[in-house]
N, CA and C of each residue as an Amber inpcrd file, in Angstrom:
protein
   570
  63.5760000 -27.9380000 -27.9290000  63.8120000 -26.6740000 -27.2970000
  65.2500000 -26.2510000 -27.5000000  65.4090000 -25.0040000 -27.8360000
  66.8150000 -24.3760000 -28.1250000  67.0800000 -23.5680000 -26.9480000
  68.3790000 -23.3710000 -26.7140000  68.8880000 -22.4560000 -25.6410000
  69.5490000 -21.3270000 -26.3970000  68.9940000 -20.1200000 -26.3040000
  69.4170000 -19.0680000 -27.1800000  69.8120000 -17.8890000 -26.3490000
  71.0830000 -17.3600000 -26.6930000  71.5420000 -16.1040000 -26.0540000
  71.1810000 -14.9480000 -26.8790000  70.8190000 -13.8590000 -26.4430000
  70.4530000 -12.6260000 -27.1760000  71.4350000 -11.4870000 -26.7320000
  72.0350000 -10.8970000 -27.8140000  73.0640000  -9.9190000 -27.6560000
  72.4370000  -8.6920000 -28.4310000  71.9330000  -7.7540000 -27.6890000
  71.4250000  -6.5320000 -28.1830000  72.4000000  -5.4830000 -28.2130000
  72.2230000  -4.4790000 -29.0480000  73.0720000  -3.3270000 -29.1010000
  72.8510000  -2.4860000 -30.2970000  73.5820000  -1.3850000 -30.3530000
  73.5150000  -0.5760000 -31.4050000  74.3540000  -1.0350000 -32.5390000
  75.5100000  -1.6650000 -32.3080000  76.4350000  -2.2610000 -33.2430000
  76.7450000  -1.1060000 -34.2250000  77.4240000  -0.0460000 -33.7930000
  77.6970000   1.0450000 -34.5510000  79.1800000   1.4930000 -34.5560000
  80.1170000   0.5800000 -35.0970000  79.8090000  -0.6900000 -35.7830000
  80.0580000  -1.8700000 -34.8750000  79.7330000  -3.0270000 -35.3800000
  80.0920000  -4.3730000 -34.6390000  81.5220000  -4.5270000 -34.7420000
  82.0860000  -5.0960000 -33.6520000  83.5520000  -5.2160000 -33.6070000
  83.8630000  -6.6700000 -33.0700000  85.1520000  -7.0000000 -33.0200000
  85.5610000  -8.3340000 -32.5110000  85.2910000  -8.5840000 -31.0920000
  85.1340000  -7.6230000 -30.3170000  84.7690000  -7.7120000 -28.8780000
  83.3490000  -8.3240000 -28.8250000  82.4380000  -7.8470000 -29.6530000
  81.0680000  -8.5050000 -29.7300000  81.1520000  -9.9540000 -30.0980000
  81.9740000 -10.2770000 -30.9930000  81.9800000 -11.6760000 -31.4530000
  82.6390000 -12.6460000 -30.3990000  83.6870000 -12.0390000 -29.7600000
  84.3320000 -12.8080000 -28.6930000  83.3580000 -13.0290000 -27.5040000
  82.7390000 -12.0370000 -27.1420000  81.6720000 -12.1200000 -26.0690000
  80.6900000 -13.2260000 -26.3080000  80.0230000 -13.1310000 -27.5940000
  79.0300000 -14.1080000 -27.9890000  79.5790000 -15.4880000 -28.0420000
  80.7620000 -15.6410000 -28.6070000  81.2360000 -17.0760000 -28.7490000
  81.6310000 -17.5890000 -27.3380000  82.2840000 -16.8200000 -26.5470000
  82.6470000 -17.1890000 -25.2930000  81.4390000 -17.6140000 -24.3360000
  80.3790000 -16.7490000 -24.3780000  79.2180000 -17.0040000 -23.5830000
  78.5170000 -18.3200000 -24.1880000  78.4290000 -18.3920000 -25.5030000
  77.8260000 -19.5750000 -26.0910000  78.4680000 -20.8040000 -25.6000000
  79.7910000 -20.8580000 -25.6070000  80.4620000 -22.0810000 -25.1380000
  80.2940000 -22.2730000 -23.7210000  80.4810000 -21.2710000 -22.9250000
  80.4320000 -21.4020000 -21.4940000  79.0130000 -21.8510000 -20.9400000
  77.9920000 -21.3510000 -21.5560000  76.6030000 -21.6360000 -21.1110000
  75.9760000 -22.8050000 -22.0090000  76.7550000 -23.3140000 -22.8750000
  76.3750000 -24.3990000 -23.8640000  75.0630000 -24.0430000 -24.5150000
  75.0640000 -22.8280000 -25.0770000  73.8480000 -22.2540000 -25.7540000
  73.9390000 -22.9060000 -27.2550000  72.7560000 -23.0920000 -27.7780000
  72.6930000 -23.6180000 -29.2340000  72.8840000 -22.4530000 -30.2050000
  72.4070000 -21.2510000 -29.8770000  72.6050000 -20.1350000 -30.8470000
  72.7710000 -18.8690000 -29.9860000  73.2900000 -17.8200000 -30.7000000
  73.3360000 -16.3620000 -30.1820000  72.7510000 -15.5430000 -31.2400000
  71.7700000 -14.8540000 -30.8400000  71.1430000 -13.9140000 -31.8200000
  71.6390000 -12.5280000 -31.5250000  71.9760000 -11.9130000 -32.5610000
  72.4110000 -10.4210000 -32.4560000  71.1520000  -9.6250000 -32.7770000
  70.8520000  -8.7070000 -31.9810000  69.6880000  -7.8390000 -32.1720000
  70.0130000  -6.3870000 -32.1890000  70.2800000  -5.8590000 -33.3880000
  70.5050000  -4.4650000 -33.5290000  69.2560000  -3.5870000 -33.0860000
  69.5260000  -2.6530000 -32.2750000  68.3960000  -1.7040000 -31.8750000
  68.0930000  -0.6790000 -32.8400000  66.8990000  -0.2490000 -32.8000000
  66.4630000   0.8160000 -33.6670000  66.9270000   2.2080000 -33.0030000
  66.3880000   2.4690000 -31.8920000  66.7080000   3.6170000 -31.1530000
  66.9690000   3.1960000 -29.7000000  68.0750000   3.0710000 -29.1530000
  68.3960000   2.6750000 -27.8280000  67.9030000   3.6950000 -26.9310000
  67.2090000   3.3340000 -25.7820000  66.7100000   4.3990000 -24.8330000
  67.7100000   5.1000000 -24.1850000  68.9980000   4.4690000 -23.9680000
  69.8940000   5.0250000 -23.1290000  71.1350000   5.6230000 -23.8490000
  71.0930000   5.6850000 -25.1690000  72.1320000   6.2500000 -25.9990000
  71.6680000   7.2380000 -26.8620000  72.6140000   8.0010000 -27.4380000
  72.2400000   8.9810000 -28.5180000  72.1010000   8.2120000 -29.8520000
  71.4970000   8.7700000 -30.7520000  71.2930000   8.2630000 -32.0570000
  72.4570000   7.5890000 -32.6480000  72.2760000   6.5850000 -33.4430000
  73.4030000   5.9300000 -34.1210000  74.1100000   6.8470000 -35.0540000
  75.3620000   6.5850000 -35.4420000  76.0830000   7.3780000 -36.3310000
  75.7560000   7.0320000 -37.8360000  75.3130000   5.7560000 -38.0420000
  74.9160000   5.4460000 -39.4510000  73.4620000   4.8290000 -39.3880000
  72.9280000   4.6010000 -40.4760000  71.6140000   4.1250000 -40.6910000
  71.3970000   2.6790000 -40.0730000  70.1440000   2.4810000 -39.6990000
  69.7620000   1.1790000 -39.1590000  70.0240000   0.1410000 -40.2450000
  69.8260000   0.3530000 -41.4550000  70.0730000  -0.5360000 -42.5470000
  71.5840000  -0.9050000 -42.7320000  72.4260000   0.1400000 -42.5600000
  73.8780000  -0.1450000 -42.5500000  74.3040000  -0.9370000 -41.4060000
  73.7500000  -0.6390000 -40.2050000  74.1410000  -1.3610000 -39.0970000
  73.7210000  -2.8370000 -39.1840000  72.5790000  -3.0590000 -39.7580000
  71.9640000  -4.5010000 -39.9290000  72.9660000  -5.1660000 -40.8720000
  73.3640000  -4.5140000 -41.9580000  74.2400000  -5.2040000 -42.9810000
  75.5990000  -5.5370000 -42.2630000  76.0980000  -4.6560000 -41.4320000
  77.3570000  -4.8550000 -40.8100000  77.2240000  -6.0080000 -39.8400000
  76.0960000  -6.0500000 -39.0990000  75.9920000  -7.3270000 -38.2630000
  75.9990000  -8.5810000 -39.0110000  75.2670000  -8.5280000 -40.2000000
  75.1370000  -9.7460000 -40.9960000  76.6440000 -10.1450000 -41.4170000
  77.3370000  -9.1020000 -41.8880000  78.7230000  -9.4120000 -42.2550000
  79.5450000  -9.9770000 -41.0860000  79.3590000  -9.3820000 -39.9850000
  80.1750000  -9.8520000 -38.7390000  79.8660000 -11.2090000 -38.3190000
  78.6050000 -11.6980000 -38.5580000  78.1950000 -13.0320000 -38.0090000
  78.2340000 -14.0690000 -39.0800000  78.5490000 -13.7270000 -40.3630000
  78.4750000 -14.8460000 -41.4120000  79.7190000 -15.7650000 -41.1510000
  79.5130000 -16.9480000 -41.4080000  80.6030000 -17.9300000 -41.1420000
  80.5660000 -18.6130000 -39.9090000  79.6470000 -18.1840000 -38.9590000
  79.4670000 -18.8590000 -37.6290000  78.1220000 -19.5130000 -37.6500000
  78.0850000 -20.7780000 -37.8040000  76.7310000 -21.4610000 -37.8390000
  75.9000000 -21.2530000 -36.6140000  76.4570000 -20.7600000 -35.5040000
  75.6760000 -20.5540000 -34.1740000  75.1800000 -19.0700000 -34.0650000
  75.6260000 -18.2160000 -34.9540000  75.2490000 -16.8390000 -34.8300000
  74.1320000 -16.5390000 -35.9320000  73.1300000 -15.7350000 -35.3870000
  72.0540000 -15.3030000 -36.2010000  71.6820000 -13.8710000 -35.9080000
  71.0190000 -13.1700000 -36.8990000  70.6770000 -11.8370000 -36.7610000
  69.2060000 -11.6680000 -36.6760000  68.6450000 -10.9640000 -35.6370000
  67.2170000 -10.8010000 -35.5590000  66.9680000  -9.2520000 -35.8400000
  65.9900000  -9.0190000 -36.6820000  65.5460000  -7.5930000 -37.0570000
  64.3420000  -7.1500000 -36.2360000  64.1070000  -7.8880000 -35.1050000
  62.8270000  -7.7140000 -34.3250000  62.7460000  -6.2070000 -33.8570000
  63.7770000  -5.5160000 -33.4890000  63.7190000  -4.2120000 -32.9270000
  63.7440000  -3.2620000 -34.0640000  64.4990000  -3.5260000 -35.1140000
  64.4040000  -2.6680000 -36.3140000  63.0560000  -2.6950000 -37.0040000
  62.3780000  -3.7700000 -36.9690000  61.0610000  -3.8260000 -37.6160000
  59.9820000  -3.0900000 -36.8000000  60.2960000  -3.1250000 -35.3970000
  59.3590000  -2.4330000 -34.6030000  59.4980000  -0.9280000 -34.5380000
  60.6960000  -0.5170000 -34.7940000  60.9770000   0.9270000 -34.7990000
  60.7890000   1.6110000 -33.3530000  60.9640000   2.9420000 -33.3350000
  60.8700000   3.5510000 -32.1160000  61.9470000   3.1460000 -31.1060000
  61.7800000   3.4690000 -29.7420000  62.8110000   3.1220000 -28.7720000
  62.7450000   1.6750000 -28.6000000  63.9320000   1.0790000 -28.4090000
  64.1670000  -0.2830000 -28.3540000  64.1720000  -0.8140000 -26.7950000
  62.9490000  -1.1340000 -26.2700000  62.9140000  -1.6130000 -24.9100000
  63.0920000  -3.1590000 -24.8880000  63.8850000  -3.6400000 -24.0130000
  64.2060000  -5.1200000 -23.8680000  62.8440000  -5.8980000 -23.5360000
  62.0340000  -5.2150000 -22.6900000  60.8040000  -5.8600000 -22.2110000
  59.9290000  -6.2150000 -23.4450000  59.7690000  -5.2360000 -24.4210000
  58.9820000  -5.5340000 -25.5670000  59.5640000  -6.5680000 -26.4500000
  60.8320000  -6.6380000 -26.5810000  61.5540000  -7.6720000 -27.3300000
  61.3600000  -9.0200000 -26.7880000  61.5100000  -9.0660000 -25.4320000
  61.3530000 -10.3870000 -24.8720000  59.8760000 -10.9670000 -24.9300000
  58.9180000 -10.1010000 -24.7360000  57.6300000 -10.5070000 -24.8690000
  57.3040000 -11.0620000 -26.2200000  57.7570000 -10.3430000 -27.2180000
  57.5220000 -10.7090000 -28.6760000  58.1700000 -12.1210000 -28.8870000
  59.4900000 -12.2870000 -28.4210000  60.1810000 -13.5140000 -28.6950000
  59.6100000 -14.6730000 -27.9390000  59.1370000 -14.4440000 -26.7210000
  58.5300000 -15.4950000 -25.9790000  57.1500000 -16.0010000 -26.5140000
  56.5090000 -15.0150000 -27.0880000  55.2150000 -15.3260000 -27.7390000
  55.4910000 -16.1370000 -29.0460000  56.5970000 -15.7280000 -29.8070000
  56.7990000 -16.3050000 -31.0850000  57.5780000 -17.7540000 -30.9450000
  58.3930000 -17.8410000 -29.8940000  59.1740000 -19.1160000 -29.6680000
  58.8660000 -19.6100000 -28.2630000  57.7150000 -20.0320000 -27.9510000
  57.3650000 -20.3440000 -26.5300000  58.1180000 -21.5860000 -26.0110000
  58.6560000 -22.4370000 -26.8660000  59.4080000 -23.6740000 -26.4040000
  60.9100000 -23.3460000 -26.2130000  61.3350000 -22.2750000 -26.5590000
  62.8500000 -21.9860000 -26.4600000  63.0290000 -21.2910000 -25.1690000
  64.2530000 -21.4060000 -24.7500000  64.8230000 -20.7710000 -23.5580000
  65.7550000 -19.6640000 -23.8730000  65.5550000 -18.4730000 -23.3690000
  66.4060000 -17.2610000 -23.7640000  67.1010000 -16.8390000 -22.5710000
  68.3950000 -16.2670000 -22.8470000  69.1200000 -15.4710000 -21.8690000
  69.5370000 -14.2500000 -22.4680000  69.5880000 -13.1260000 -21.8230000
  70.0000000 -11.8510000 -22.3530000  71.3860000 -11.4710000 -21.8870000
  72.2680000 -11.2190000 -22.8920000  73.7040000 -10.9790000 -22.5510000
  73.8410000  -9.4210000 -22.3760000  74.4730000  -9.1060000 -21.3610000
  74.6300000  -7.6250000 -21.0930000  76.1690000  -7.4160000 -20.6200000
  76.6240000  -6.2810000 -20.9580000  78.0530000  -5.9120000 -20.5360000
  78.0250000  -5.6930000 -19.0270000  79.2400000  -6.0560000 -18.4170000
  79.3800000  -5.9430000 -17.0100000  79.0370000  -4.5090000 -16.6060000
  79.2660000  -3.4790000 -17.3340000  79.0570000  -2.1020000 -16.9340000
  77.4620000  -1.9410000 -16.8090000  76.6680000  -2.6540000 -17.5040000
  75.1580000  -2.4890000 -17.4430000  74.5760000  -3.2330000 -16.1980000
  75.3680000  -4.1380000 -15.5590000  74.7910000  -4.9250000 -14.4960000
  74.2690000  -3.9370000 -13.4390000  75.2320000  -3.0050000 -12.9700000
  74.8200000  -2.0970000 -11.9610000  73.7100000  -1.1080000 -12.2800000
  73.4340000  -1.0250000 -13.6840000  72.3350000  -0.1150000 -14.0720000
  71.0760000  -0.7920000 -14.3560000  70.8690000  -2.0470000 -14.1360000
  69.6480000  -2.8470000 -14.4510000  68.5100000  -2.1860000 -13.7000000
  68.6270000  -1.5220000 -12.6050000  67.4460000  -1.0220000 -11.8900000
  66.8510000   0.1820000 -12.5960000  67.6340000   0.7090000 -13.6100000
  67.0620000   1.9000000 -14.4160000  66.4640000   1.3960000 -15.7590000
  66.4420000   0.1630000 -16.0190000  65.9040000  -0.4890000 -17.2220000
  64.3060000  -0.2890000 -17.1610000  63.7180000  -0.0840000 -18.2700000
  62.2430000   0.0730000 -18.4160000  61.6140000  -1.3730000 -17.9920000
  60.7370000  -1.2340000 -17.0560000  60.0390000  -2.4130000 -16.4610000
  60.8600000  -3.5600000 -16.0350000  61.9470000  -3.2070000 -15.3350000
  62.9830000  -4.1880000 -15.0280000  62.4110000  -5.3640000 -14.1830000
  61.5680000  -5.1140000 -13.3190000  61.0320000  -6.0870000 -12.4120000
  60.2370000  -7.2230000 -13.2230000  59.4820000  -6.7320000 -14.1820000
  58.7390000  -7.7170000 -15.0750000  59.7860000  -8.4150000 -15.9590000
  60.7350000  -7.6600000 -16.4900000  61.7350000  -8.2510000 -17.4080000
  62.4460000  -9.2790000 -16.7020000  62.8510000  -9.0410000 -15.4000000
  63.6710000  -9.9870000 -14.5990000  63.0560000 -11.3730000 -14.4560000
  61.6230000 -11.3400000 -14.5350000  60.8460000 -12.5640000 -14.3470000
  60.8050000 -13.2590000 -15.6740000  61.0440000 -12.6690000 -16.8590000
  60.8920000 -13.0990000 -18.2150000  62.1680000 -13.7890000 -18.7410000
  63.3230000 -13.2630000 -18.2670000  64.6310000 -13.7960000 -18.9770000
  65.7260000 -13.8200000 -17.9170000  66.6590000 -14.7500000 -18.0470000
  67.7840000 -14.8230000 -17.2600000  68.8300000 -13.8310000 -17.9160000
  69.3270000 -12.8220000 -17.1450000  70.3980000 -12.0380000 -17.5620000
  71.7940000 -12.6690000 -17.3630000  72.5910000 -12.5240000 -18.3910000
  73.9200000 -13.0440000 -18.3660000  74.9320000 -11.7910000 -18.4020000
  75.7020000 -11.4610000 -17.3780000  76.5570000 -10.3880000 -17.3230000
  77.9610000 -10.7860000 -17.7380000  78.5420000 -10.0590000 -18.5740000
  79.9230000 -10.1980000 -19.0140000  80.8080000  -9.6020000 -17.9640000
  81.5700000 -10.5740000 -17.1520000  82.4310000 -10.0640000 -16.2560000
  83.9300000 -10.2020000 -16.6400000  84.7310000  -9.4110000 -15.8410000
  86.1500000  -9.5310000 -16.1750000  86.8020000  -9.9600000 -14.7840000
  87.9170000 -10.7790000 -14.9500000  88.5920000 -11.3660000 -13.8160000
  88.9940000 -10.2400000 -12.7680000  88.5790000 -10.4620000 -11.5980000
  89.0400000  -9.5920000 -10.5090000  87.9690000  -8.4560000 -10.2930000
  87.0490000  -8.3270000 -11.0450000  86.1210000  -7.1420000 -10.9070000
  84.7710000  -7.7370000 -10.4500000  84.3410000  -7.4750000  -9.2760000
  83.0510000  -7.9710000  -8.6650000  82.0110000  -6.9720000  -8.9620000
  80.9640000  -7.4610000  -9.5040000  79.7480000  -6.7130000  -9.9020000
  78.5350000  -7.2900000  -9.1910000  77.8170000  -6.4740000  -8.4500000
  76.6380000  -6.8620000  -7.6360000  75.3830000  -6.3260000  -8.2690000
  74.3920000  -7.1430000  -8.1370000  73.0210000  -6.7030000  -8.5590000
  72.0770000  -7.4260000  -7.7220000  70.9900000  -6.8030000  -7.4060000
  69.9620000  -7.5610000  -6.5630000  69.0510000  -8.3290000  -7.6730000
  69.3010000  -8.1900000  -8.8430000  68.5940000  -8.8480000  -9.8230000
  69.2810000 -10.2460000 -10.1640000  68.6100000 -11.1080000 -10.7700000
  69.1210000 -12.5640000 -11.0240000  70.0300000 -12.2830000 -12.3080000
  71.3210000 -12.2040000 -12.0790000  72.3330000 -12.0490000 -13.1210000
  73.2760000 -13.0940000 -13.0140000  73.4350000 -14.0350000 -14.0490000
  74.4580000 -14.9690000 -13.9730000  75.8040000 -14.3440000 -14.6190000
  76.7530000 -14.3140000 -13.8730000  78.0620000 -13.6170000 -14.4070000
  78.9110000 -14.5570000 -14.9940000  79.5260000 -14.3430000 -16.2090000
  80.4380000 -15.2310000 -16.9370000  81.6610000 -14.3900000 -17.1360000
  82.8080000 -14.8920000 -16.6950000  84.1310000 -14.1090000 -16.9160000
  84.5950000 -14.4130000 -18.2910000  84.9510000 -13.3700000 -19.0350000
  85.5880000 -13.3800000 -20.2930000  86.8830000 -12.6860000 -20.3660000
  87.7430000 -13.0740000 -21.3880000  89.0310000 -12.4090000 -21.4590000
  88.8200000 -10.9510000 -21.5780000  89.7030000 -10.1640000 -21.0080000
  89.6000000  -8.6410000 -21.2330000  89.7610000  -8.2790000 -22.6580000
  88.7490000  -7.4620000 -23.1040000  88.6450000  -6.9260000 -24.5370000
  88.3860000  -5.4900000 -24.4720000  89.3460000  -4.6660000 -24.8080000
  89.1610000  -3.2940000 -24.7230000  88.9180000  -2.6930000 -26.0920000
  87.8460000  -3.0940000 -26.7270000  87.4870000  -2.5240000 -28.0260000
  85.9970000  -2.0110000 -27.8110000  85.7400000  -0.8650000 -28.3840000
  84.3620000  -0.3830000 -28.3520000  84.0640000   0.3280000 -29.6930000
  82.7990000   0.3930000 -29.9990000  82.3160000   0.9400000 -31.2610000
  82.7980000   2.4340000 -31.2610000  82.5490000   3.1680000 -30.1400000
  83.0540000   4.5630000 -30.0980000  84.5370000   4.7460000 -30.4500000
  85.3260000   3.7890000 -29.8880000  86.8110000   3.8910000 -30.2640000
  86.9840000   3.7010000 -31.6070000  86.3540000   2.8040000 -32.2890000
  86.4860000   2.5750000 -33.7060000  86.0880000   3.7550000 -34.5210000
  84.9260000   4.3460000 -34.0650000  84.3940000   5.5550000 -34.8400000
  85.5290000   6.6990000 -34.7130000  86.0990000   6.8260000 -33.5620000
  87.0560000   7.8610000 -33.2570000  88.2850000   7.5630000 -34.1910000
  88.7630000   6.3360000 -34.1410000  89.9880000   5.9610000 -34.9790000
  89.7850000   6.3460000 -36.4840000  88.4820000   6.0330000 -36.9580000
  88.1770000   6.4320000 -38.3560000  88.2680000   7.8970000 -38.5420000
  87.6740000   8.6860000 -37.5590000  87.7080000  10.0690000 -37.7530000
  89.0740000  10.6490000 -37.6560000  89.8860000  10.0040000 -36.8690000
  91.3570000  10.3800000 -36.7560000  92.3040000   9.8160000 -37.9250000
  91.5720000   9.0980000 -38.8800000  92.2320000   8.4450000 -39.9520000
  93.2350000   7.3650000 -39.5590000  92.9840000   6.6420000 -38.4550000
  93.8490000   5.5710000 -37.9350000  93.2080000   4.2510000 -38.3490000
  94.1090000   3.2240000 -38.3850000  93.6640000   1.9300000 -38.8600000
  92.6050000   1.3780000 -37.8950000  91.6850000   0.5480000 -38.3650000
  90.7310000  -0.2490000 -37.6370000  90.8750000  -1.7250000 -37.9960000
  91.8450000  -2.0620000 -38.8510000  92.0520000  -3.4290000 -39.1610000
  92.3840000  -4.2730000 -37.8860000  91.8520000  -5.4400000 -37.8970000
  92.0090000  -6.3780000 -36.7580000  91.2250000  -6.0040000 -35.5310000
  90.3940000  -4.8890000 -35.5660000  89.5060000  -4.6130000 -34.4620000
  88.0730000  -4.9210000 -34.8410000  87.7410000  -5.1840000 -36.0990000
  86.5020000  -5.5100000 -36.5210000  86.6060000  -6.6290000 -37.4790000
  85.4830000  -7.4510000 -37.6960000  85.5360000  -8.5300000 -38.6300000
  85.9260000  -7.9560000 -40.0540000  86.5170000  -8.8510000 -40.8680000
  86.8900000  -8.3920000 -42.1970000  85.7580000  -8.0190000 -43.0570000
  84.6530000  -8.6280000 -43.0320000  83.5600000  -8.3150000 -43.7890000
  83.0120000  -6.9150000 -43.4010000  82.9800000  -6.5460000 -42.1090000
  82.5460000  -5.2180000 -41.6810000  83.5460000  -4.2000000 -42.1490000
  84.8570000  -4.5250000 -42.1190000  85.8740000  -3.5520000 -42.4850000
  85.6290000  -3.1790000 -44.0300000  85.3840000  -4.2620000 -44.8360000
  85.1230000  -3.8860000 -46.2460000  83.8330000  -3.1890000 -46.4570000
  82.7420000  -3.5760000 -45.6610000  81.5310000  -2.7900000 -45.8000000
  81.6530000  -1.3230000 -45.4940000  82.4280000  -1.1010000 -44.4140000
  82.6320000   0.3760000 -44.0180000  83.4130000   1.0260000 -45.1520000
  84.4370000   0.4000000 -45.6360000  85.3130000   1.0070000 -46.7050000
  84.4540000   1.2450000 -47.9580000  83.7310000   0.1730000 -48.4820000
  82.9750000   0.3450000 -49.6880000  81.9140000   1.3660000 -49.6100000
  81.2520000   1.6230000 -48.4350000  80.2830000   2.5320000 -48.3040000
  80.6470000   3.8510000 -47.6060000  81.9990000   4.0330000 -47.4800000
  82.4750000   5.2700000 -46.9250000  81.7470000   5.7290000 -45.6230000
  81.5960000   4.7190000 -44.7130000  80.9240000   4.9810000 -43.4890000
  81.8230000   5.5410000 -42.4790000  81.3380000   6.2900000 -41.7160000
  82.1340000   6.9550000 -40.5410000  83.2880000   7.7350000 -41.1890000
  83.1440000   8.3170000 -42.2850000  84.1630000   9.1750000 -42.8810000
  85.4220000   8.4500000 -43.2930000  85.1640000   7.0660000 -43.6840000
  86.2940000   6.2040000 -43.8640000  87.1060000   6.7230000 -45.1810000
  88.3530000   6.9400000 -45.0440000  89.1810000   7.3310000 -46.2330000
  90.3080000   6.3320000 -46.4770000  90.1410000   5.5050000 -47.5780000
  91.1580000   4.5480000 -47.8430000  92.6330000   4.9850000 -47.9670000
């Protein structure tokens, strides 16, 4: 039996905050692996700025080199809106002997009641909320909070910096930086 953390998201683009969260939670909860799950169409966000294939390739670049990080295409292959309940049902059917937890940002903890079929989902998987020191987050759902160092990096901030022709170096993994540059994503101008 493996203990696996799931980190879903648009990853538009993936950044060092994602990597730090995944590694910190992996160590804190003694997980065997963390799977990154790029969403096809997230139900609570607007459409991604770049294609699903580009986002998948960037996540692969971001996770390479860490033997505990893996990329799952489950939501990209399913297409349509990416509901966590559907993902969890598929994973539990395919990997019945493994134990999963679903990693969510602290900001999402207070919005869990708005998630699609949350009551059923809450029975299927342990949620792990990313907390910040000194910030109390409450939920009536079963959420295990793990404090991580404060990381103020977001995908939208990176896209804005690229639009403004500012450096994104040291905010994203080196492989992602080169992929964005080589493919002129987000209007990247060398």
